[in-house]
Amino acid sequence: MNGAAAVLKALERQGVTIVFGHPGGAIMPVYDALYDSPIKHVLVRHEQAGAHAADAYYRASGRVGVCFATSGPGATNLVTGLATAHMDSSAMVAITGNVPSALIGTDAFQEADVTGITLPVTKHNYLVQHVDDIPRVIAEAFHIARTGRPGPVLVDIPKDIQMMEFTGTFDVEIDLPGYRPTVVGHARQIKRAAEAIAAAQRPVLMVGGGGQVAADEVMAFAEATGIPVITTLMGIGAYPAGAGQALGMPGMHGTVTANRAITHCDLIVGAGLRFDDRVTGKISRFAPNATIVHIDVDPAEISKLVKAHVPVVGDLRDVLPRLTELLGRLELDDWWQQLRTWRDMYPERFKTDKPLVSQEVIQMLERATAGDCVVTTEVGQHQMFAARLFPTSRPRTWISSGGLGTMGFGLPAAIGASFARPGETVVCVAGDGSIQMNIQELATIYKHQLPIVIAICNNGMLGMVRQWQEMFHAERYSEVYLADSNPDFAKLAEAYGIEGHNVFDRETAARIIPEAIAKKKPVLINFVVYESEKVFPMIPAGAGIDEMVIGDQEPDEGDGVAEKVGV
Amino acid sequence: MKAQGTAGEGGVRRHVLSVTVRDRPGVLSRISGLFARRGYNIESLSVAQSETPGLSRTSFVISGEQGTIEQLQKQLQKLIDVLKVTDHSEGPSVDRELMLIKVAVRTPEDRVEIRQIAQDFRARIIDVDRNALVFEVTGDEGKSNAFIDQMREFGILELIRTGRVALTRSASLRPTDVTSTTSRAA
Ligand SMILES: Cc1ncc(C[n+]2csc(CCOP(=O)(O)OP(=O)(O)O)c2C)c(N)n1
Ligand SMILES: [Mg+2]
């Protein structure tokens, strides 16, 4: 057995059944070994897509995603995918070939310093130096990727090492004395947290991406205490969007209710989140009256941006049940009355006096699937509309690039999610700009006949950028217009062998969406929508969470002009 | 320095941190990359083998508010190859800096005077030449700075400083035990 075969054997030992990748010179021994391996390989058409698919595979299943790439350009193509996974704490292992050891450092053909380049965007990385180290390095890579705060790990293997005779063992000890994540919360801190929560009059629970592994625990805590629940963009699905205690999403494009709750609450239980600036707005105006209880498995997130009065380091699956045990039902009638008033005053609403709008398309998708699907998104206005109108109700079913905001993520993510949850419908909510960043993956979708409905909200614009230019750059629309040179998306889909539709009106949209979802095969629908739709409410960048621009969602049928509303 | 961590407690202070790391390729660039990426400015940095084979100890001096330094410590601790981070301004510790300094000797009178000052500073002569003397100075940075000031009028030809290195005073620390924390592969 050579090193390359040892790589695959080691992956098998980790339970890997599927890899997303693209071959090339420096990783050919691994691809040769793949020929005899039971591991399934999905040939993506761009390494970035392989990384996003592996990332989404983890997000959708909880099993570590794996991708392969060759040296140099193959590996550098992974960088955006690794950074996306790193920002959103997604567990994946990327394996790259490198030039033979003797050529490293000589600017050899297709050489790149991959461990150097990926250092800031991985949880850890390795350059394998001895063939017999392969099983240990792979075991460590998986261990690091999936434990503690999950993240991407890259393993770079020079070609000569892939070809050397392997004489080691697969019964390896992992050797990571510097890596001991704290998963069990400190009893005294949990007690302090319980006391603070019990004493609060107006508490809220805020759940982030960390909640995806602890949906049952979040539910139990919410049910026992009756606490209102806010889910961040990354936390969607960790608590059902439709449940009675859900207030929706906080932050820049959050709901009025969630943002007002944050401003008026006297305590926040932050669970598995990192108080990102898109959530907090200006820090000094964020939850000015609140005691912050922050539960996270990563101690470095605690008090990084928002000072935690009661820090609890640990896994939510450990901490939340112990906290629930110490708490009974909270007396929150007055608080709930206030929250319900806001919720009734500001329901999700949008105007349909215009041509077809993205928001109604997304709402139709939600109704047609009854939430029984996986949603992936690209990045832009359609993503924010989807977060508010198409939030899922089960964990690991909402897959969106939050931290990095990577256009081009959604389509390959749909591939990863589809392989992770065979048989389930995946809806990819896309923009006409974003979809073109990894459009080549239509080939992969066609080849595997994945049940993915690709819904393009085609506003002919880089809509989110256009919105900022309208609001903050005096309507100076600079390089956001796509309509004059967008492809015919239906024809494009057909060129790839995928059923494609161009849809211009509400009646057709209403008919075609349920049909497409029922088909359980790839369908691309290009919805040509109103070009000047805006995402509201909005907190302008740098403003406080209490300085929301409510816009379209004003309770009185105003003229639709954005209006500044304090709290 | 960029604001990192929740600010406000106690103003900017100098801290001497030491970090025990595994001797792995690239470990130093992981640490220096962390400083650069998160906007920390280090004043000095030194690295060398520790008492345990396979482990090195890095010492560095950094100024910042308490919250900033705590955040830095947590970020360092997150690096997989970092075993231990100690802030020596937290407890009793000793620290020293080593400086090598080459001073021009122009006249026999200068030579006498320079040697006299060096004696007062307990600076050791480690190389003697017709036109220059090389001294070794250990102590805190204040001492090195004062010596530099004194030597300026004679002419400093070259100098190099290690930056501060530090150890905690207490003998209660157990010897670094690497094997006990090894866990089995999942
Ligand atoms: C790779 C990448 N480049 C640029 C951006 C900046 N950006 C954010 S949203 C957006 C527009 C996206 O346009 P589209 O996909 O059509 O979505 P829309 O906002 O129109 O719904 C851009 C350019 C980004 N997030 N990612
Ligand atoms: Mg668009």
mmCIF file of N, CA and C in Angstrom, chain A residues 25 27 94 260 277 303 356 391 407 460 536:
data_model
loop_
_atom_site.group_PDB
_atom_site.id
_atom_site.type_symbol
_atom_site.label_atom_id
_atom_site.label_comp_id
_atom_site.label_asym_id
_atom_site.label_seq_id
_atom_site.Cartn_x
_atom_site.Cartn_y
_atom_site.Cartn_z
ATOM 1 N N GLY A 25 -2.326 17.053 -11.254
ATOM 2 C CA GLY A 25 -1.037 16.348 -11.215
ATOM 3 C C GLY A 25 -0.589 15.909 -9.834
ATOM 4 N N ILE A 27 -2.055 15.377 -7.105
ATOM 5 C CA ILE A 27 -2.877 14.506 -6.260
ATOM 6 C C ILE A 27 -3.285 13.244 -7.031
ATOM 7 N N ALA A 94 -9.962 19.262 4.198
ATOM 8 C CA ALA A 94 -9.543 19.421 2.807
ATOM 9 C C ALA A 94 -8.206 18.720 2.649
ATOM 10 N N ARG A 260 -36.231 45.164 18.788
ATOM 11 C CA ARG A 260 -36.774 45.914 19.934
ATOM 12 C C ARG A 260 -36.623 45.110 21.219
ATOM 13 N N ASP A 277 -20.969 41.773 14.185
ATOM 14 C CA ASP A 277 -21.398 43.178 14.030
ATOM 15 C C ASP A 277 -22.691 43.324 13.227
ATOM 16 N N SER A 303 -16.788 37.795 25.722
ATOM 17 C CA SER A 303 -16.292 39.149 25.978
ATOM 18 C C SER A 303 -15.357 39.663 24.884
ATOM 19 N N LEU A 356 -43.789 41.293 -10.329
ATOM 20 C CA LEU A 356 -43.403 40.222 -9.407
ATOM 21 C C LEU A 356 -42.227 40.673 -8.520
ATOM 22 N N PRO A 391 -37.598 30.702 6.627
ATOM 23 C CA PRO A 391 -36.722 30.082 7.624
ATOM 24 C C PRO A 391 -37.217 28.667 7.884
ATOM 25 N N MET A 407 -20.828 35.044 -2.050
ATOM 26 C CA MET A 407 -21.594 34.809 -3.274
ATOM 27 C C MET A 407 -20.977 33.588 -3.956
ATOM 28 N N GLY A 460 -32.034 41.500 -12.059
ATOM 29 C CA GLY A 460 -31.182 42.169 -13.047
ATOM 30 C C GLY A 460 -30.129 43.063 -12.416
ATOM 31 N N PHE A 536 -36.129 45.579 4.015
ATOM 32 C CA PHE A 536 -36.468 46.342 5.224
ATOM 33 C C PHE A 536 -37.061 45.393 6.240
#
